Tab-separated table of C-alpha atoms in Angstrom:
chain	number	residue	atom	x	y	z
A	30	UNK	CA	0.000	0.000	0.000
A	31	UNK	CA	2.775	2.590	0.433
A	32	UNK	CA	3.995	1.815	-2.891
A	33	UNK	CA	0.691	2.614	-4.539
A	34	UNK	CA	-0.122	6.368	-5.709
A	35	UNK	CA	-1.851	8.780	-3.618
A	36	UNK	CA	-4.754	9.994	-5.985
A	37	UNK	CA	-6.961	10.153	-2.776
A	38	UNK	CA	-6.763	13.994	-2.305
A	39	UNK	CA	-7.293	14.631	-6.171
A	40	UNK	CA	-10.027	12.223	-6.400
A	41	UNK	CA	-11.934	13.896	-2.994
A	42	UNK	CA	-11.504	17.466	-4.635
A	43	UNK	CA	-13.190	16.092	-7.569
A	44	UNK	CA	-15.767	13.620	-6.197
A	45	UNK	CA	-18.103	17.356	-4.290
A	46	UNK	CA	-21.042	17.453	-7.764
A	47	UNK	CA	-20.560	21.249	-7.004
A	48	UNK	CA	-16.886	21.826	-7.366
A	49	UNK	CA	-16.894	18.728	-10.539
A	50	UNK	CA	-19.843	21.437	-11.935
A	51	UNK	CA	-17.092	24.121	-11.668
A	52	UNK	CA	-14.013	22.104	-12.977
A	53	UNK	CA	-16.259	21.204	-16.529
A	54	UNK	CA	-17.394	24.929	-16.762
A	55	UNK	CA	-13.676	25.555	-17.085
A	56	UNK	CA	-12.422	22.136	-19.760
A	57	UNK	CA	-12.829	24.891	-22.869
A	58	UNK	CA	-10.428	26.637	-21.593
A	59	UNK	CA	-11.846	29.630	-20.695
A	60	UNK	CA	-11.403	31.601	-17.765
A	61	UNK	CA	-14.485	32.681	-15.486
A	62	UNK	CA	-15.080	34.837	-12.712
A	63	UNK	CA	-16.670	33.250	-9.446
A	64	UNK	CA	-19.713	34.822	-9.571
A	65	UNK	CA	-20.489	33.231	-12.878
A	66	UNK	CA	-19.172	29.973	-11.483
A	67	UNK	CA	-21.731	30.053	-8.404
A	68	UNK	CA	-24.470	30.478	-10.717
A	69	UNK	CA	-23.548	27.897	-13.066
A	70	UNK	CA	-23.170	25.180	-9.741
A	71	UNK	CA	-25.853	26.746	-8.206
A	72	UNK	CA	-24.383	27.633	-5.411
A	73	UNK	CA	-23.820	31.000	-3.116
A	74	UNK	CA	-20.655	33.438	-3.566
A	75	UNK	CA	-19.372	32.267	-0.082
A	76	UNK	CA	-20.300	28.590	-0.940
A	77	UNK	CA	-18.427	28.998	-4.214
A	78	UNK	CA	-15.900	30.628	-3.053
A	79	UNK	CA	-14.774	28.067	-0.517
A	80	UNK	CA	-15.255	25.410	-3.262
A	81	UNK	CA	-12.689	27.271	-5.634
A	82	UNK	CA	-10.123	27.747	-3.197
A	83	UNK	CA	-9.940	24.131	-1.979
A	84	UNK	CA	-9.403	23.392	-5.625
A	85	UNK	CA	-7.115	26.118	-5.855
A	86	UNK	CA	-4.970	24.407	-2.757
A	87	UNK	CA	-5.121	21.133	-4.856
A	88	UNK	CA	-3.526	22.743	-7.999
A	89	UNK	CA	-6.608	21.912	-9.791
A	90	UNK	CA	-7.638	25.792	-10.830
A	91	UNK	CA	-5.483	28.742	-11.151
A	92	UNK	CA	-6.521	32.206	-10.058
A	93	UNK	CA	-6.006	35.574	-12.395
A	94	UNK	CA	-7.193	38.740	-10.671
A	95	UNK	CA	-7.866	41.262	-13.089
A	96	UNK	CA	-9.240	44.544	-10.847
A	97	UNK	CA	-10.872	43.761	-8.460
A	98	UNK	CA	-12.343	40.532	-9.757
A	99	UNK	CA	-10.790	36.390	-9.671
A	100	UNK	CA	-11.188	34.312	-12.107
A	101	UNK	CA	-10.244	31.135	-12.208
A	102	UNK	CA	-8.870	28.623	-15.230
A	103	UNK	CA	-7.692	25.078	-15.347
A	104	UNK	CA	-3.894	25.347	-13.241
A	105	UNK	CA	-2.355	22.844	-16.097
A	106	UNK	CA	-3.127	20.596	-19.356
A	107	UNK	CA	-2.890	17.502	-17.155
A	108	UNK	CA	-5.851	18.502	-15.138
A	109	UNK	CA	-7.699	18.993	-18.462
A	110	UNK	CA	-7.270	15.669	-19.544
A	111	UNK	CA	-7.339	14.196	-16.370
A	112	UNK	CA	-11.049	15.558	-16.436
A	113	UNK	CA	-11.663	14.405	-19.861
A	114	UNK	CA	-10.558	10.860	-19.227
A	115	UNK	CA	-13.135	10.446	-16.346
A	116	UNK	CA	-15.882	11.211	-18.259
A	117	UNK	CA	-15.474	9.152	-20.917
A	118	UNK	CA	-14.802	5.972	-18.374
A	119	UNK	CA	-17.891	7.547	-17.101
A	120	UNK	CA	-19.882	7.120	-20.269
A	121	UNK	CA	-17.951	4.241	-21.275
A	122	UNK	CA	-19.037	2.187	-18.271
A	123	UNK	CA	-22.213	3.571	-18.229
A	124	UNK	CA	-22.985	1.965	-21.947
A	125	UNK	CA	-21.401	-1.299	-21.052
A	126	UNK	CA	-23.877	-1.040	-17.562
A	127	UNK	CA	-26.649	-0.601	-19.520
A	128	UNK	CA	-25.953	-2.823	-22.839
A	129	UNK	CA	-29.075	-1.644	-25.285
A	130	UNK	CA	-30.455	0.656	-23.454
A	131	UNK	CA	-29.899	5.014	-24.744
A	132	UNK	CA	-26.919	6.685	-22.850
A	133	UNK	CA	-27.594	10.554	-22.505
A	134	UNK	CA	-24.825	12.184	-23.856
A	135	UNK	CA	-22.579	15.095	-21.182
A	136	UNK	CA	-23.556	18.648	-21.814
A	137	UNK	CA	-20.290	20.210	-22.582
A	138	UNK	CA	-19.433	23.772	-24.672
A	139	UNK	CA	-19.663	23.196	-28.620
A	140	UNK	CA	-15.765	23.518	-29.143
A	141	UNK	CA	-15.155	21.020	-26.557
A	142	UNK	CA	-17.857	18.690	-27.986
A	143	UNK	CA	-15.932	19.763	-31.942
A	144	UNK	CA	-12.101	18.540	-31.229
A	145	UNK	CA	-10.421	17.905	-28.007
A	146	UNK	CA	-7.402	15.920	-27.342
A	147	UNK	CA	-7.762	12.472	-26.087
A	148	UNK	CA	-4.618	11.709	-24.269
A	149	UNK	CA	-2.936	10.798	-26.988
A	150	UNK	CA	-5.063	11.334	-30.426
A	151	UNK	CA	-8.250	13.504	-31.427
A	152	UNK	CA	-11.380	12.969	-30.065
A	153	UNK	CA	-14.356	14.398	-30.093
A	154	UNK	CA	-17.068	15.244	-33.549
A	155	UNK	CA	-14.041	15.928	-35.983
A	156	UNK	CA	-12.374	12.688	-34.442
A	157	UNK	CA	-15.412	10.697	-35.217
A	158	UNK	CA	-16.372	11.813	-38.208
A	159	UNK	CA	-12.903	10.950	-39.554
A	160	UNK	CA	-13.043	6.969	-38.021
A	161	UNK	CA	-15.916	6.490	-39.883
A	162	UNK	CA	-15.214	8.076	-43.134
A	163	UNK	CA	-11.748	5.569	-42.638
A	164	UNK	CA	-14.149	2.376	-42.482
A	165	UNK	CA	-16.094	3.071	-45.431
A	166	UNK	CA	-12.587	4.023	-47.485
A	167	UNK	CA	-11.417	0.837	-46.395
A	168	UNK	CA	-8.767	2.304	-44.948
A	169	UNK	CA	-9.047	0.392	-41.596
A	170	UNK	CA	-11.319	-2.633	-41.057
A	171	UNK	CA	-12.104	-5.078	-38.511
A	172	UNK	CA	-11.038	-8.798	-38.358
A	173	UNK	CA	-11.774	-10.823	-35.393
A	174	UNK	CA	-12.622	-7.743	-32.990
A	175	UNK	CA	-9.452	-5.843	-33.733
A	176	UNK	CA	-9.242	-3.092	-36.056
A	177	UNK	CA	-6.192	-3.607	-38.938
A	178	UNK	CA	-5.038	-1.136	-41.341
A	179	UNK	CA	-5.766	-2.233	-44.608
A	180	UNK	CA	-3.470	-2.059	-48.108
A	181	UNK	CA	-4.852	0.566	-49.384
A	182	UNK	CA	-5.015	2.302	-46.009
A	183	UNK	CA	-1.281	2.391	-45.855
A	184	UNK	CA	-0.883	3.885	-49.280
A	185	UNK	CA	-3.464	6.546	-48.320
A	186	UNK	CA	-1.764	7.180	-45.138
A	187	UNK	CA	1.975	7.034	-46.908
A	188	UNK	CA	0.965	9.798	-49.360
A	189	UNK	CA	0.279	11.957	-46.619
A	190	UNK	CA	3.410	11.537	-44.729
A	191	UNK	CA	2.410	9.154	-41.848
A	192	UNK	CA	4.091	5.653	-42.413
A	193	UNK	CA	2.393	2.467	-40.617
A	194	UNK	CA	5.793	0.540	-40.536
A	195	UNK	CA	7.291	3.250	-38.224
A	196	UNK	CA	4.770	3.771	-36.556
A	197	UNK	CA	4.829	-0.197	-35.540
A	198	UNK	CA	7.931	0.427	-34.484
A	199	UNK	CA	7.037	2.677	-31.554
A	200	UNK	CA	5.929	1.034	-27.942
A	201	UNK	CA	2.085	1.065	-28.756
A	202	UNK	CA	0.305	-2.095	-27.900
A	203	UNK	CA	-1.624	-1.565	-31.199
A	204	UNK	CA	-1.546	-0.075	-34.429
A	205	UNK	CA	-5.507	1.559	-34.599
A	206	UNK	CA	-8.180	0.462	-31.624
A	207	UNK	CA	-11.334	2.011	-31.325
A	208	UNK	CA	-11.723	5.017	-28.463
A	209	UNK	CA	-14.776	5.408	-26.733
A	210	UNK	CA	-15.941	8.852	-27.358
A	211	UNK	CA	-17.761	10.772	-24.484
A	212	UNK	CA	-19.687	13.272	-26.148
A	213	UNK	CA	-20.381	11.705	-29.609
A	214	UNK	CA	-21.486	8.320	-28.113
A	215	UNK	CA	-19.393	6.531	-31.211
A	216	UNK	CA	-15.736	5.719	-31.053
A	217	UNK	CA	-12.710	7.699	-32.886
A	218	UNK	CA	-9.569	6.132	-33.920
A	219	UNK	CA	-6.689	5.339	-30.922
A	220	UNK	CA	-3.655	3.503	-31.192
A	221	UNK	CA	-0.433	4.293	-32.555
A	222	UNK	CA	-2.541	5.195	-36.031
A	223	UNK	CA	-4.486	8.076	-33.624
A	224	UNK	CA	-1.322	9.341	-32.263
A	225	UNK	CA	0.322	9.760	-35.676
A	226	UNK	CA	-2.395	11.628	-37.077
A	227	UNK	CA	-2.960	13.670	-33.908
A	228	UNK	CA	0.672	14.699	-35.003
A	229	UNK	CA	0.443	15.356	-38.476
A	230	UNK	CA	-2.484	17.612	-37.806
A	231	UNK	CA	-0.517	19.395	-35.262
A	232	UNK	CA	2.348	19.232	-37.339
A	233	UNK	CA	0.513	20.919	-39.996
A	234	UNK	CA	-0.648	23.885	-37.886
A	235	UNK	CA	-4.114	22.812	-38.453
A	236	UNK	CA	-4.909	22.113	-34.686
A	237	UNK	CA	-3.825	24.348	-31.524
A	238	UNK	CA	-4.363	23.557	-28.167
A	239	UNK	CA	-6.409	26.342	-26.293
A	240	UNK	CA	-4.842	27.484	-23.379
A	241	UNK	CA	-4.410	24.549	-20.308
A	242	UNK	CA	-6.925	22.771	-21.768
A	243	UNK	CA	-8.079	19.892	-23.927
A	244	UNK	CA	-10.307	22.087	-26.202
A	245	UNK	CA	-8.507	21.987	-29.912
A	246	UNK	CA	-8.943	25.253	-31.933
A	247	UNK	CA	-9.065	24.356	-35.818
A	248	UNK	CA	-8.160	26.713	-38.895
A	249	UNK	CA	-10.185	26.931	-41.627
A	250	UNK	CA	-6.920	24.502	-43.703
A	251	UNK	CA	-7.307	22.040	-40.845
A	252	UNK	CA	-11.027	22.119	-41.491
A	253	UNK	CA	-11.050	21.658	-44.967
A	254	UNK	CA	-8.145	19.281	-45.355
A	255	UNK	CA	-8.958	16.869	-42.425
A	256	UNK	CA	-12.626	16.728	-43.740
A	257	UNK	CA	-10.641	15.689	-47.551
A	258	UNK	CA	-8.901	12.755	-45.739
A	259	UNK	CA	-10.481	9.495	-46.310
A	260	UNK	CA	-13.639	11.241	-48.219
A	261	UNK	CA	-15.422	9.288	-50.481
């Protein structure tokens, strides 16, 4: 037991519905003042207050005064996605809990819904949107439940700079594997595949992370050229 990590503290800041209401306000990277904060958990100033500095203490949220006024932002990217990985083991477990039955998707802003990063790859609509345009190219398709890169896939992926031999090469227990994403209820594309074209989009200056958080800002060449790749 003394060898195992303490996540106790982070997981008790997190576990209060109020202060979790607070920490997802904040995962698009924005920063907000407490007052709007309170409202949003609906909670009192003093309430909300005591809330945000507890998660202050934790390194969870950093504080900006500007005037007279706080606000508050995510303290680092690794709370971000910290965040972002509990709710999709949230929705994740919730599906296989409830096999058949509708999930409700998690409210979340519209550019955090768009493209986020997913620890390692893109998730979110744009992420989707892409795995599934991939299976009906035939660029990736699934034999006996794991998802393989096909021929053609390779070529397709070659011509745009992103080899699957190298990427092999790298400590990735797979090549592609499906990703259970949180707010499209459908999976985008993991693996070593995911990572490499996480890259190449980043790369490419089409993607930029928005300030400590998961929330991916895309240009209008990202936009267009992501939504070429693998289009029928």
């Amino acid at each position: 037991m003394e060898q195992a990590p303490c996540i106790s503290q982070i997981a008790t800041l997190l576990a209060d519905p109020k202060r979790a209401a607070m920490i997802w306000a904040l995962m698009d990277g924005s920063a907000k003042p407490s007052e709007e904060l309170a409202m949003l958990a609906g909670l009192s100033a003093s309430s909300a207050n005591a809330h945000l500095a507890r998660l202050a203490a934790g390194g969870l949220l950093r504080i900006e005064a500007r005037g007279r006024k706080r606000f508050f932002r995510m303290a680092a990217a690794d709370v971000s996605a910290a965040v972002d990985a509990l709710a999709s083991t949230t929705m994740a477990s919730l599906a296989r809990s409830a096999v058949g039955l509708p999930v409700a998707a998690l409210l979340a802003p519209s550019s955090l819904r768009h493209a986020r990063l997913c620890h390692d790859h893109l998730g979110g609509e744009m992420a989707a949107a892409l795995y599934q345009r991939m299976v009906l190219a035939k660029w990736v398709e699934r034999f006996e439940q794991r998802l393989h890169v096909t021929p053609l896939g390779a070529r397709q992926l070659a011509e745009r700079g992103i080899y699957t031999q190298a990427l092999a090469q790298h400590s990735y227990s797979t090549m592609a594997c499906d990703c259970f994403d949180w707010s499209e209820q459908q999976p985008h594309l993991g693996g070593a595949l995911g990572a490499g074209l996480l890259q190449l989009f980043m790369q490419s200056r089409w993607l930029t992370v928005i300030n400590e958080s998961s929330v991916l800002q895309v240009t209008e060449t990202g936009r267009l050229e992501i939504a070429r790749m693998a289009a029928l």
